mmCIF file of C-alpha atoms in Angstrom:
data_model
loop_
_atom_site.group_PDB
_atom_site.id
_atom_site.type_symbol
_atom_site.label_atom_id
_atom_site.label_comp_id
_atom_site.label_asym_id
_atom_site.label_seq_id
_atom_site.Cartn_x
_atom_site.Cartn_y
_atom_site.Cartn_z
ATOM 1 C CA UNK A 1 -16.082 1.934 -4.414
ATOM 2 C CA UNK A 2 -18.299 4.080 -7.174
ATOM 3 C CA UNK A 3 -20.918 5.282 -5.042
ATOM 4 C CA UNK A 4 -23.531 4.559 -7.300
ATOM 5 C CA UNK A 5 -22.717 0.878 -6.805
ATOM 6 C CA UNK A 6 -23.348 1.300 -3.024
ATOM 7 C CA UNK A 7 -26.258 -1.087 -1.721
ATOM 8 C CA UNK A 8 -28.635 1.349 0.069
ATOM 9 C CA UNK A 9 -29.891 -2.179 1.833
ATOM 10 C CA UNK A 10 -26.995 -0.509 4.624
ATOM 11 C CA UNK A 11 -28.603 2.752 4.786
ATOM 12 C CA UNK A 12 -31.333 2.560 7.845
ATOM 13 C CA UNK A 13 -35.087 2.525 6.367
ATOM 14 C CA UNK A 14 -35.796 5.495 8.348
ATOM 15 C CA UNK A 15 -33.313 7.059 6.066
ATOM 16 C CA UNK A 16 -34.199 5.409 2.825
ATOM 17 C CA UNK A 17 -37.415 6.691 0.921
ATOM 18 C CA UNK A 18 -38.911 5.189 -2.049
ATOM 19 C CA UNK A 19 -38.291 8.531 -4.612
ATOM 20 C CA UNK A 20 -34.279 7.307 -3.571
ATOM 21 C CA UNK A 21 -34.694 4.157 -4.072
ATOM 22 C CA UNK A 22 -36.110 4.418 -7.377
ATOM 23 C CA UNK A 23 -33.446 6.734 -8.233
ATOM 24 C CA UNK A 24 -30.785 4.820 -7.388
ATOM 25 C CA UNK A 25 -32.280 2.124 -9.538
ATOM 26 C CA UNK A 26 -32.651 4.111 -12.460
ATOM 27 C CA UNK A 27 -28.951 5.038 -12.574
ATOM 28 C CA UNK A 28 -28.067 1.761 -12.486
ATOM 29 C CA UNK A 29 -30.194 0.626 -15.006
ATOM 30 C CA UNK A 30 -30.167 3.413 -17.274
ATOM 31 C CA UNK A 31 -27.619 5.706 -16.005
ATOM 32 C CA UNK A 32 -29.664 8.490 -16.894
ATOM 33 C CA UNK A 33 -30.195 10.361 -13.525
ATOM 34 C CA UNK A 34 -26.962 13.073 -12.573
ATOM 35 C CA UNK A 35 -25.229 11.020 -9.655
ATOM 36 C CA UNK A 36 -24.875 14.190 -7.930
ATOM 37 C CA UNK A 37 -28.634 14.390 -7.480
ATOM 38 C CA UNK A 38 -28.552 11.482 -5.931
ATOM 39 C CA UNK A 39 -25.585 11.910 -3.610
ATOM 40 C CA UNK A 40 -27.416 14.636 -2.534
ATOM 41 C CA UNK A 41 -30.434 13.106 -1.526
ATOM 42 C CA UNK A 42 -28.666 11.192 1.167
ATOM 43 C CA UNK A 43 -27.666 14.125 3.422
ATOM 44 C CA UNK A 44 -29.726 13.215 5.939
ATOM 45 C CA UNK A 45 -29.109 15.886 8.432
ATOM 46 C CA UNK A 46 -27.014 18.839 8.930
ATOM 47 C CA UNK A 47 -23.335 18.261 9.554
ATOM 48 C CA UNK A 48 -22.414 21.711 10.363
ATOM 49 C CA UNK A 49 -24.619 22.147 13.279
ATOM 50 C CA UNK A 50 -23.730 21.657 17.173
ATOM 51 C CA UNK A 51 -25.924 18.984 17.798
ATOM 52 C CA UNK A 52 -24.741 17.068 14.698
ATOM 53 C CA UNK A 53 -21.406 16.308 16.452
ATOM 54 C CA UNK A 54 -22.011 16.412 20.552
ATOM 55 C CA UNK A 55 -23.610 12.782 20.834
ATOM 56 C CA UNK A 56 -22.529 9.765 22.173
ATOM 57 C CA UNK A 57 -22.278 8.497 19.184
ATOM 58 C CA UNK A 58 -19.522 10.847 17.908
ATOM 59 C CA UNK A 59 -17.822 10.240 21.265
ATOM 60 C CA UNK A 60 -17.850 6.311 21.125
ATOM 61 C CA UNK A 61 -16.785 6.486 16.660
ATOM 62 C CA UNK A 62 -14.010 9.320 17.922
ATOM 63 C CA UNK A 63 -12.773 6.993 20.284
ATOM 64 C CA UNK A 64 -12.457 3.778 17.958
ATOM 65 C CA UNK A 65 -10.966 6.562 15.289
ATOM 66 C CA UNK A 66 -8.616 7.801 17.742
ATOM 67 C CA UNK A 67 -7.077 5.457 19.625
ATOM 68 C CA UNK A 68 -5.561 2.613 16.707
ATOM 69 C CA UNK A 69 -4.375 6.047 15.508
ATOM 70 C CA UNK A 70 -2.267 7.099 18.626
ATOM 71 C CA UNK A 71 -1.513 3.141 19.496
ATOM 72 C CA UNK A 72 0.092 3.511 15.635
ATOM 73 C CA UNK A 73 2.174 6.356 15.979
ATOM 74 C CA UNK A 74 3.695 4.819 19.308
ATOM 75 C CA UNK A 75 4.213 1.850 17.030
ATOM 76 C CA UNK A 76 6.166 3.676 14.727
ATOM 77 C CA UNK A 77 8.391 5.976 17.185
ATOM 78 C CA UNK A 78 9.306 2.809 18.902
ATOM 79 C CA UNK A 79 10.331 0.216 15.921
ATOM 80 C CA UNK A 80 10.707 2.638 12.710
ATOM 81 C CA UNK A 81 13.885 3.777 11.558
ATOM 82 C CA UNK A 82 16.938 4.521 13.121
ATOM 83 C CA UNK A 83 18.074 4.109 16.461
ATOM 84 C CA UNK A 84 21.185 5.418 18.283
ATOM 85 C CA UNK A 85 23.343 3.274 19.456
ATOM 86 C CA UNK A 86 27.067 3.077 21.134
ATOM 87 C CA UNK A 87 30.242 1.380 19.593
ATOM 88 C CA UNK A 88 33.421 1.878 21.958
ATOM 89 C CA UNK A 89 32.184 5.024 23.651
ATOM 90 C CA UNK A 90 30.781 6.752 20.153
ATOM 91 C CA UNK A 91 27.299 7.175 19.045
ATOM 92 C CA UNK A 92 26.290 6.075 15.735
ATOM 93 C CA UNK A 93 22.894 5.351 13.949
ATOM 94 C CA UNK A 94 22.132 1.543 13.055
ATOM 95 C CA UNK A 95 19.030 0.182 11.550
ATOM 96 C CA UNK A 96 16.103 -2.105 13.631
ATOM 97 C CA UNK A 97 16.516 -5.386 13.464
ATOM 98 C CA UNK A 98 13.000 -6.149 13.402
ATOM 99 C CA UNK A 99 13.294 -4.637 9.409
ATOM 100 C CA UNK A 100 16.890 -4.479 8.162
ATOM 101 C CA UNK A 101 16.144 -3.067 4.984
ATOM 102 C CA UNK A 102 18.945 -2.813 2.599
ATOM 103 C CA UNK A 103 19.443 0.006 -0.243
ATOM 104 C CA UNK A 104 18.960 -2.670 -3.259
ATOM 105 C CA UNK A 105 16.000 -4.767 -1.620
ATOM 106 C CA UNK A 106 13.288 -1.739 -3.522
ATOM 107 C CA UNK A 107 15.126 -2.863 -6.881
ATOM 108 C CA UNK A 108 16.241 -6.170 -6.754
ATOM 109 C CA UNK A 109 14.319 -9.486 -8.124
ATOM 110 C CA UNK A 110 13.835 -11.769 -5.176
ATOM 111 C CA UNK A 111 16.289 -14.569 -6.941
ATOM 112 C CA UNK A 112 19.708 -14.072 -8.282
ATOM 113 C CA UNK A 113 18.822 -15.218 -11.245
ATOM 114 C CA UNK A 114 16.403 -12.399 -12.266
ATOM 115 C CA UNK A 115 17.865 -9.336 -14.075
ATOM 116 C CA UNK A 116 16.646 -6.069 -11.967
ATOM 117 C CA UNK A 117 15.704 -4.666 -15.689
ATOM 118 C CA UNK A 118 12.601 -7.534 -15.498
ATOM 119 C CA UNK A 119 11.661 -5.926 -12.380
ATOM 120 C CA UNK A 120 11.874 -2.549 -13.741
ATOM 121 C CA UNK A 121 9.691 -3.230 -17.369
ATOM 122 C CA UNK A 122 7.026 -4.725 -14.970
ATOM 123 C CA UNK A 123 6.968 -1.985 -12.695
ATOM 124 C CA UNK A 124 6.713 0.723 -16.076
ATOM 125 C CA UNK A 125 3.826 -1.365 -17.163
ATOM 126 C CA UNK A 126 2.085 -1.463 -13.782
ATOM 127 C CA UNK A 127 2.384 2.713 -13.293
ATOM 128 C CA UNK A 128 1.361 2.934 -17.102
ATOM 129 C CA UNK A 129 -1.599 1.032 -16.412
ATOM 130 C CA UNK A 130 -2.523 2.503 -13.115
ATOM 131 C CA UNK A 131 -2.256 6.079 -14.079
ATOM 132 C CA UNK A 132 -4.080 5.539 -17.129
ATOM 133 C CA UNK A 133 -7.289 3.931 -14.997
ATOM 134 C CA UNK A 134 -7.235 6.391 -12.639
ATOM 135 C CA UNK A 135 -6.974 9.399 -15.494
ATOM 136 C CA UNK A 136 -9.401 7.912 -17.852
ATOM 137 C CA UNK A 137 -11.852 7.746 -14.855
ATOM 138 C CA UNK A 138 -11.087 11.181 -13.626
ATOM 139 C CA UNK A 139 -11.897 12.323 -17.104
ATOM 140 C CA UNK A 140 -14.691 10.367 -17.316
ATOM 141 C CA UNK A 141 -16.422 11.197 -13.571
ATOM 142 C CA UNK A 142 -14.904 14.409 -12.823
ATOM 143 C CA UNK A 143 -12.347 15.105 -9.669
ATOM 144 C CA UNK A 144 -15.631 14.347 -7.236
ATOM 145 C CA UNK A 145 -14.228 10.488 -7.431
ATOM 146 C CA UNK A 146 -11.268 11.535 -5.049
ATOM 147 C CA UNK A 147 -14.152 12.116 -2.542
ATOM 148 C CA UNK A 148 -14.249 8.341 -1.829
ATOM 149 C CA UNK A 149 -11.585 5.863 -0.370
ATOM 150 C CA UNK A 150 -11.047 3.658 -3.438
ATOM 151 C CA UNK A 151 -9.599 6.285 -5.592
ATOM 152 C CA UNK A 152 -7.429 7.468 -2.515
ATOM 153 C CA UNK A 153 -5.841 3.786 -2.525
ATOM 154 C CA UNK A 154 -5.927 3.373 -6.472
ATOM 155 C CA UNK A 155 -3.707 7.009 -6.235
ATOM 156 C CA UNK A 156 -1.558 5.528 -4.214
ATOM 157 C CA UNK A 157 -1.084 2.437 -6.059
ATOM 158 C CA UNK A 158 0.024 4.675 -9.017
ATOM 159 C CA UNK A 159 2.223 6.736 -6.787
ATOM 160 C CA UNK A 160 4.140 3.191 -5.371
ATOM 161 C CA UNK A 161 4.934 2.295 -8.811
ATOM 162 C CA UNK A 162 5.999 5.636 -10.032
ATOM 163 C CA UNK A 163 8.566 5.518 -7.587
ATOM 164 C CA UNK A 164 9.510 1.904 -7.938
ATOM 165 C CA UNK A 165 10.583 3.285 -11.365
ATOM 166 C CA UNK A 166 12.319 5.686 -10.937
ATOM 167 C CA UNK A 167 14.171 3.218 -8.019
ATOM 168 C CA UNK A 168 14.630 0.431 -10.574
ATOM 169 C CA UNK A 169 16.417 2.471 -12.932
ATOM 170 C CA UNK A 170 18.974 3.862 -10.661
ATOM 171 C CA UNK A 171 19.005 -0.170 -9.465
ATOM 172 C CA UNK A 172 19.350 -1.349 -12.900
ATOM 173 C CA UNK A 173 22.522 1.296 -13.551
ATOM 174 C CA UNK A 174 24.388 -0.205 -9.688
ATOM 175 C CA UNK A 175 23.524 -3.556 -11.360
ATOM 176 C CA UNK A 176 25.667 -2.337 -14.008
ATOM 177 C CA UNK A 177 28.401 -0.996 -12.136
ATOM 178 C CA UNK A 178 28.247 -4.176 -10.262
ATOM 179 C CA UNK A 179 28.703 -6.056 -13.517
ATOM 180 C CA UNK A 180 31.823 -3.947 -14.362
ATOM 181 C CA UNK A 181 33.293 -5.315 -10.892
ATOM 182 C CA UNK A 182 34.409 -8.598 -13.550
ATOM 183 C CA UNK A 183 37.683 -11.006 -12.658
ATOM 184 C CA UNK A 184 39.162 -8.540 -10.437
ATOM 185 C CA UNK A 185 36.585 -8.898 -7.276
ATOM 186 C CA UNK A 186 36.651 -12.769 -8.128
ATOM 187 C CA UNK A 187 38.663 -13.446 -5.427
ATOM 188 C CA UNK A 188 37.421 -10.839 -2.577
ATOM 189 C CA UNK A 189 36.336 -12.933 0.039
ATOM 190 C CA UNK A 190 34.511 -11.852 3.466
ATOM 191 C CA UNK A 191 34.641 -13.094 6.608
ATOM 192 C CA UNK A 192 32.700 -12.673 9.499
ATOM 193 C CA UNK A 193 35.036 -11.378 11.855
ATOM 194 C CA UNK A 194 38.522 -10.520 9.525
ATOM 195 C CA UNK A 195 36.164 -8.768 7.210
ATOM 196 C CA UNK A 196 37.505 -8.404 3.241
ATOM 197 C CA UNK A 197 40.646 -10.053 2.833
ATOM 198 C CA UNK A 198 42.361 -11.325 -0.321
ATOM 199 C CA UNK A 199 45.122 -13.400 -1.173
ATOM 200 C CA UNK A 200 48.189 -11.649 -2.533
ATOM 201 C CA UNK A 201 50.208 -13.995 -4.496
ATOM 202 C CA UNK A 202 52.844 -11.310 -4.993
ATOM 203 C CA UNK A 203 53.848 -7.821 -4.351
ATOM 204 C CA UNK A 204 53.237 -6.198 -7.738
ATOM 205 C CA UNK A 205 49.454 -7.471 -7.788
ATOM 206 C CA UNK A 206 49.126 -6.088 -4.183
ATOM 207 C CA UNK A 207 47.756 -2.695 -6.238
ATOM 208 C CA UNK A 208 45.662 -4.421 -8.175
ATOM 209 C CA UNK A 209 43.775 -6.590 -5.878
ATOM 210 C CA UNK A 210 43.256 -3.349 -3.472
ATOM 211 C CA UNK A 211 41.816 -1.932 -5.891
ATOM 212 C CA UNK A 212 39.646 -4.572 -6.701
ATOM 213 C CA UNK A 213 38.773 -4.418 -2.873
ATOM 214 C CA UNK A 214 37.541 -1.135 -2.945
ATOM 215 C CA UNK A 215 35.443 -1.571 -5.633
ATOM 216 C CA UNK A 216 34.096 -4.657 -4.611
ATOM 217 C CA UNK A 217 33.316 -2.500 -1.172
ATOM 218 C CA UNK A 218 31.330 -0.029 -3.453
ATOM 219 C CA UNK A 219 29.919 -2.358 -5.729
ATOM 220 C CA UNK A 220 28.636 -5.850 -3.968
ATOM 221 C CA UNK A 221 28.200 -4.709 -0.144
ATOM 222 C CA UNK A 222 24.485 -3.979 0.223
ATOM 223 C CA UNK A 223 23.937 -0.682 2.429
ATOM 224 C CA UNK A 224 21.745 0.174 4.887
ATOM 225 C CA UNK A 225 18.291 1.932 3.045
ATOM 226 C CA UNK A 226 18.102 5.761 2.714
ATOM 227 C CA UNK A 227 14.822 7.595 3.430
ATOM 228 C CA UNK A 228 13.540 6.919 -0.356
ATOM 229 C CA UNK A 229 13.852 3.254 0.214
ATOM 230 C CA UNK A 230 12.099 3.557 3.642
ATOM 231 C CA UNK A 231 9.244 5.764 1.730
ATOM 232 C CA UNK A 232 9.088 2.917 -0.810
ATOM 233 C CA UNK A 233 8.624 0.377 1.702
ATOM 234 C CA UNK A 234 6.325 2.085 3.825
ATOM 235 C CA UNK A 235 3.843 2.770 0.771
ATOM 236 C CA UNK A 236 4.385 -0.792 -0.195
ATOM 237 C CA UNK A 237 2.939 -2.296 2.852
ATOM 238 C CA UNK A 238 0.082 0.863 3.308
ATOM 239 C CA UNK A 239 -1.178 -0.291 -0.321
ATOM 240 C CA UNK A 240 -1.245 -4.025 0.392
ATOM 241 C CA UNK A 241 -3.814 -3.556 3.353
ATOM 242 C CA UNK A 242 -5.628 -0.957 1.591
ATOM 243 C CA UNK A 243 -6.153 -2.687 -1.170
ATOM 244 C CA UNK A 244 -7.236 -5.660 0.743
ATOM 245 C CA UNK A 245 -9.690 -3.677 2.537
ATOM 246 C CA UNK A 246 -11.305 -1.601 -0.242
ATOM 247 C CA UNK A 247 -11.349 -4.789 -3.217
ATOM 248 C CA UNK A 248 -12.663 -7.181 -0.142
ATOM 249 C CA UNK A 249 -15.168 -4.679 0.952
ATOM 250 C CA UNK A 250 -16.790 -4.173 -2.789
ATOM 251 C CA UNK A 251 -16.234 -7.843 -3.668
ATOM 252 C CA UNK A 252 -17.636 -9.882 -0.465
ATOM 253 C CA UNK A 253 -20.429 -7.331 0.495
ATOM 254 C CA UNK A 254 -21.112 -5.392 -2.427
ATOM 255 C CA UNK A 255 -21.024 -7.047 -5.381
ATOM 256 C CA UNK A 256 -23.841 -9.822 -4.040
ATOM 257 C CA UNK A 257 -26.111 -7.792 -3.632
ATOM 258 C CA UNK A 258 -25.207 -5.855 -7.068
ATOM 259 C CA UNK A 259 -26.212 -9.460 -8.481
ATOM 260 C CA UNK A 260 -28.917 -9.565 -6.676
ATOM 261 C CA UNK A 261 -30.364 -6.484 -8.395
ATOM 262 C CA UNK A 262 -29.659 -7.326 -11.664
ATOM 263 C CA UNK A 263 -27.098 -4.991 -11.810
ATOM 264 C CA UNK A 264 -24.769 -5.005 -14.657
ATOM 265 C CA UNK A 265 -21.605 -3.919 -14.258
ATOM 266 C CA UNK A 266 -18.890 -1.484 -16.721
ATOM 267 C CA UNK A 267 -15.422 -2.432 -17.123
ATOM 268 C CA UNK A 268 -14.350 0.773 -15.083
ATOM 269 C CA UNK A 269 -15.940 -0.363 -11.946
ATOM 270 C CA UNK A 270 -14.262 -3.624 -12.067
ATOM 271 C CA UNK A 271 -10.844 -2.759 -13.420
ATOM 272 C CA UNK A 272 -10.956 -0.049 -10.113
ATOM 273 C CA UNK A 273 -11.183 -3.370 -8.102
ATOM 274 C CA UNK A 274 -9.458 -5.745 -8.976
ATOM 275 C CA UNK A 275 -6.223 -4.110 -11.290
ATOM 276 C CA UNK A 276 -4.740 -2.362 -8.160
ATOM 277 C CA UNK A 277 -4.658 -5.817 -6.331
ATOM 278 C CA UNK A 278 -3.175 -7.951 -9.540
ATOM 279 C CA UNK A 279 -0.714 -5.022 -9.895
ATOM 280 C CA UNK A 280 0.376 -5.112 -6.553
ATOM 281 C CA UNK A 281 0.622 -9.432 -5.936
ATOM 282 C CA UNK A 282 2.669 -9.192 -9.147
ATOM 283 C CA UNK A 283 5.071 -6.741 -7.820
ATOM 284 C CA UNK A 284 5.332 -8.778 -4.799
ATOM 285 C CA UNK A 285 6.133 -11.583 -6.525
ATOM 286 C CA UNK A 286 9.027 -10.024 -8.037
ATOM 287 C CA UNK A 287 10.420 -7.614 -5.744
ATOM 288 C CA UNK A 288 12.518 -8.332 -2.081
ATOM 289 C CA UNK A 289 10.397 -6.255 0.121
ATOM 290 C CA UNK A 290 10.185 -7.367 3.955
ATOM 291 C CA UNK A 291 7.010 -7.146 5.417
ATOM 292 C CA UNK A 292 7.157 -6.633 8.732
ATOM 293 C CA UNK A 293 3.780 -6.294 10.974
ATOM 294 C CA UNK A 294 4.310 -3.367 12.859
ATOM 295 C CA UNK A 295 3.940 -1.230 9.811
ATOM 296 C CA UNK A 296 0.078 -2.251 9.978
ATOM 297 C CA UNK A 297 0.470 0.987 11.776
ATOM 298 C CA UNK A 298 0.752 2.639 8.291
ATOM 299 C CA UNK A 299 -2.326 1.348 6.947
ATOM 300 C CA UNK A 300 -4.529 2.490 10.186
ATOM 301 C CA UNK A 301 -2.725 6.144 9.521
ATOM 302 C CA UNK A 302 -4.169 6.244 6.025
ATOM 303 C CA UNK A 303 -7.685 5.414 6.978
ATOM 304 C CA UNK A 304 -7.772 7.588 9.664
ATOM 305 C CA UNK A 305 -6.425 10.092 7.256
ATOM 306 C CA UNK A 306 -9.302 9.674 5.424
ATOM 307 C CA UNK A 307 -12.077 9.348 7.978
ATOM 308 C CA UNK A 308 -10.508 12.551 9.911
ATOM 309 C CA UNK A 309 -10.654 14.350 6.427
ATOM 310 C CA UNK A 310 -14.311 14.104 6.064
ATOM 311 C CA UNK A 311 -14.990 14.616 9.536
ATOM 312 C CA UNK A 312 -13.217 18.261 8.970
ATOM 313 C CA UNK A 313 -15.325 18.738 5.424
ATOM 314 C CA UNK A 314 -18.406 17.672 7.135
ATOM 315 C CA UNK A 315 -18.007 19.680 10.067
ATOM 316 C CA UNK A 316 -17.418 22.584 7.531
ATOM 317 C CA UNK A 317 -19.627 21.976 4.848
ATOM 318 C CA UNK A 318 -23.092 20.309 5.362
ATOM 319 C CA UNK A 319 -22.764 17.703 2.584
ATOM 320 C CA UNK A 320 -23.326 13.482 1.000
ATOM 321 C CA UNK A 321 -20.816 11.514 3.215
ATOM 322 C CA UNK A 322 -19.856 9.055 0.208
ATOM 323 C CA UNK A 323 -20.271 6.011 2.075
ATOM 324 C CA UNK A 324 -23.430 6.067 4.492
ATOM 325 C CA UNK A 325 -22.114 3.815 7.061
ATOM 326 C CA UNK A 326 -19.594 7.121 7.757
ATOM 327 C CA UNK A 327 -22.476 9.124 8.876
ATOM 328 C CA UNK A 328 -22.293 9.445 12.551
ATOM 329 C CA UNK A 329 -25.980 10.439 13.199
ATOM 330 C CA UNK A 330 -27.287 6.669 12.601
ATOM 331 C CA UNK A 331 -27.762 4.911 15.666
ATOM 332 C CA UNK A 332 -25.720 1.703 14.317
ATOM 333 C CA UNK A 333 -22.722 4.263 13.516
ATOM 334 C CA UNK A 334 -20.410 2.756 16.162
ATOM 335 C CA UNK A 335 -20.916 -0.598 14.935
ATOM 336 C CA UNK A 336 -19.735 0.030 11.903
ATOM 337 C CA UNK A 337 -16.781 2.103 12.882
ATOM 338 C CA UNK A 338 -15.858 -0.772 15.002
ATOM 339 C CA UNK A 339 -16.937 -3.324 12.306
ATOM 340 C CA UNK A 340 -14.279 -1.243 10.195
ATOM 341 C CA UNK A 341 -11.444 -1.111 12.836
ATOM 342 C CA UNK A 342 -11.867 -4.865 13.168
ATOM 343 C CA UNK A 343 -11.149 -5.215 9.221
ATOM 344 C CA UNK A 344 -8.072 -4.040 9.257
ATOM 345 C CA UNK A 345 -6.434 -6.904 10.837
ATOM 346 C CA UNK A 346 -7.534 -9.729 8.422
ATOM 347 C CA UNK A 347 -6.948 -7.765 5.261
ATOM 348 C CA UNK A 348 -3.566 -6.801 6.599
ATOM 349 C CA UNK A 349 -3.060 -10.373 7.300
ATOM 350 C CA UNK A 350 -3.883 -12.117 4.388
ATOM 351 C CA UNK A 351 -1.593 -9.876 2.133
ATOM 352 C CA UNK A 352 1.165 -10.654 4.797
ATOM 353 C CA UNK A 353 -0.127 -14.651 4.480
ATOM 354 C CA UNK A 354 0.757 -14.370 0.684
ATOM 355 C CA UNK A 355 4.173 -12.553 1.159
ATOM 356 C CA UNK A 356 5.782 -15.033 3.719
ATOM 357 C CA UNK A 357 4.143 -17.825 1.867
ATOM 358 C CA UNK A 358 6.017 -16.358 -0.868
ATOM 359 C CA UNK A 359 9.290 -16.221 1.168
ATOM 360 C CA UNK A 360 9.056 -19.736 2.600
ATOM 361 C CA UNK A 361 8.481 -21.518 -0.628
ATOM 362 C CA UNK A 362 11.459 -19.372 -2.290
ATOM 363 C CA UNK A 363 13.492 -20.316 0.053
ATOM 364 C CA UNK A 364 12.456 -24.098 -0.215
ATOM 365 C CA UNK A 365 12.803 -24.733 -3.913
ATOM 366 C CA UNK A 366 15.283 -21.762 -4.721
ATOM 367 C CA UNK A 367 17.535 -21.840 -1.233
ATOM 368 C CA UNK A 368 20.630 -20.834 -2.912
ATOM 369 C CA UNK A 369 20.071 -17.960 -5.538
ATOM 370 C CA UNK A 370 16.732 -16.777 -2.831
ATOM 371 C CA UNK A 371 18.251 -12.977 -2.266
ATOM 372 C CA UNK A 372 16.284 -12.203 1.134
ATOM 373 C CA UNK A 373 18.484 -14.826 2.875
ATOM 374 C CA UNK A 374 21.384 -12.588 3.897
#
């Protein structure tokens, strides 16, 4: 959210002078007045000082910071990963049930009849596009614009789809390796309890067809995911709430009143808000990714993240918070923490809406090529 674009209408009148207000208008209008200047004339009070910090306020924001934070990370010990488990009298690691991600689900189209490669010349496109928006803007604004939570998310848009390349590829080359599986694996069979069998119509094939086996084992039997594919998923589902929030946020609350100034907006602002959301829905519309709710916990991490890292630089330095409903020394400070807090569950939710919506009608009008139905 370009702070610029920010309506002061938030910012307590107490806290809002005319010579600001006209500013801020100005730089809209005309664009003519240094955005730094004006940043600067909302440091309201000083951030490095005792006092700033030892109010109730602080207490009540620290513990609506705090606590989703630690609730998360219990989350996340108790349902993430691996888990130890016993098979006659030997330990041995297994994955949760709750996720049971698979090593090709970060590559693979959601239907059989997709060709991984489609997945992986959308996903170069997508990075392409992402890292050239956030570059040309960095260029354009300076390295300031990683000060606010919008370019945090947009970053990590670009970084999801960076490694979604690099993933496809080595998903489009075990898609060819797959392929090279031909006649031999035709009639590899599994069962449920006998496992791989095949029939052997004679003893001189009996080579053959074991060899076929083991490839077929190798080739076609999806394993459990590997920390990269974990990563992968875990950014995945991070981006989709943060994405949510920040596009929602500048949308529903911001834009109005933008329109209510007469405020006319660049294509940088709006391809900052909306391409990171059309990139991502068209990735999930492709791809095989779970989404499991518990890794909401994810998405509270990474705004905390952020809202812990400018309590630190504002506790050091005595400088513009870049949103003013951040500042802890207005009185309505805990509302809007909560307010914030409260957000998190709805955006999370209506990205998780679209993905088993996604799922259910797949598996309605596609129920025999749909790859998520293992």
């Amino acid at each position: 959210m370009n702070f610029l674009n920010f309506p002061f209408f938030l910012i307590p009148r107490s806290k809002l002078n005319p010579p600001l207000f006209l500013i801020s208008f100005l730089s809209q209008r005309n664009h003519f007045v240094s955005s730094h200047v004006m940043m600067e004339l909302l440091t309201t009070s000083d951030t490095t000082s005792s006092s700033y910090w030892l109010t109730w306020r602080v207490l009540i924001c620290s513990v609506i910071v705090f606590t989703p934070v630690a609730v998360s990370l219990i989350i996340i010990c108790k349902y993430e990963g691996l888990k130890q488990v016993k098979h006659d009298g030997k330990e041995s690691q297994e994955g949760l049930s709750c996720d049971e991600l698979y090593d090709d689900d970060v590559w693979k189209p959601c239907l059989q009849e997709i060709h991984p490669f489609w997945l992986l010349g959308y996903r170069v496109i997508a990075f392409c596009l992402a890292l050239a928006t956030i570059v040309s803007k960095t260029i354009a604004s300076g390295a300031h614009i990683f000060y606010y939570y919008t370019q945090w998310t947009f970053t990590l848009v670009t970084i999801y789809f960076g490694i979604g390349m690099f993933l496809s590829i080595y998903g489009c080359y075990q898609h060819y390796k797959m392929s090279s599986c031909g006649f031999n694996v035709q009639h590899v069979e599994i069962d449920a309890e006998l496992g791989y069998y095949t029939p052997l119509t004679n003893r001189k094939d009996k080579n053959v067809l074991r060899k076929a086996l083991n490839l077929q084992e190798r080739c076609n039997v999806s394993q459990a995911a590997g920390i990269s594919s974990y990563l992968f998923q875990v950014i995945f589902q991070m981006n989709a709430g943060a994405v949510m929030l920040t596009d929602l946020i500048y949308w529903c609350l911001i834009f109005p009143f933008l329109t209510i100034e007469d405020y006319t907006l660049n294509f940088m602002t709006v391809n900052l808000h909306t391409l990171n959301a059309i990139l991502l829905l068209g990735d999930t519309t492709l791809n095989s990714l779970r989404f499991p709710w518990f890794r909401i916990s994810y998405f509270i991490l990474w705004t905390g993240a952020f809202v812990i890292f400018h309590w630190i630089l504002h506790a050091c330095v005595s400088i513009w918070w870049p949103y003013p409903f951040l500042d802890l020394s207005s009185p309505n400070a805990p509302l809007w923490y909560g307010l914030l807090a409260i957000m998190h569950i709805p955006c999370y939710g209506i990205f998780a809406l679209i993905v088993n919506t996604k799922h259910y009608l797949l598996s309605k009008w596609f129920p025999e090529s749909y790859l998520l139905k293992r």
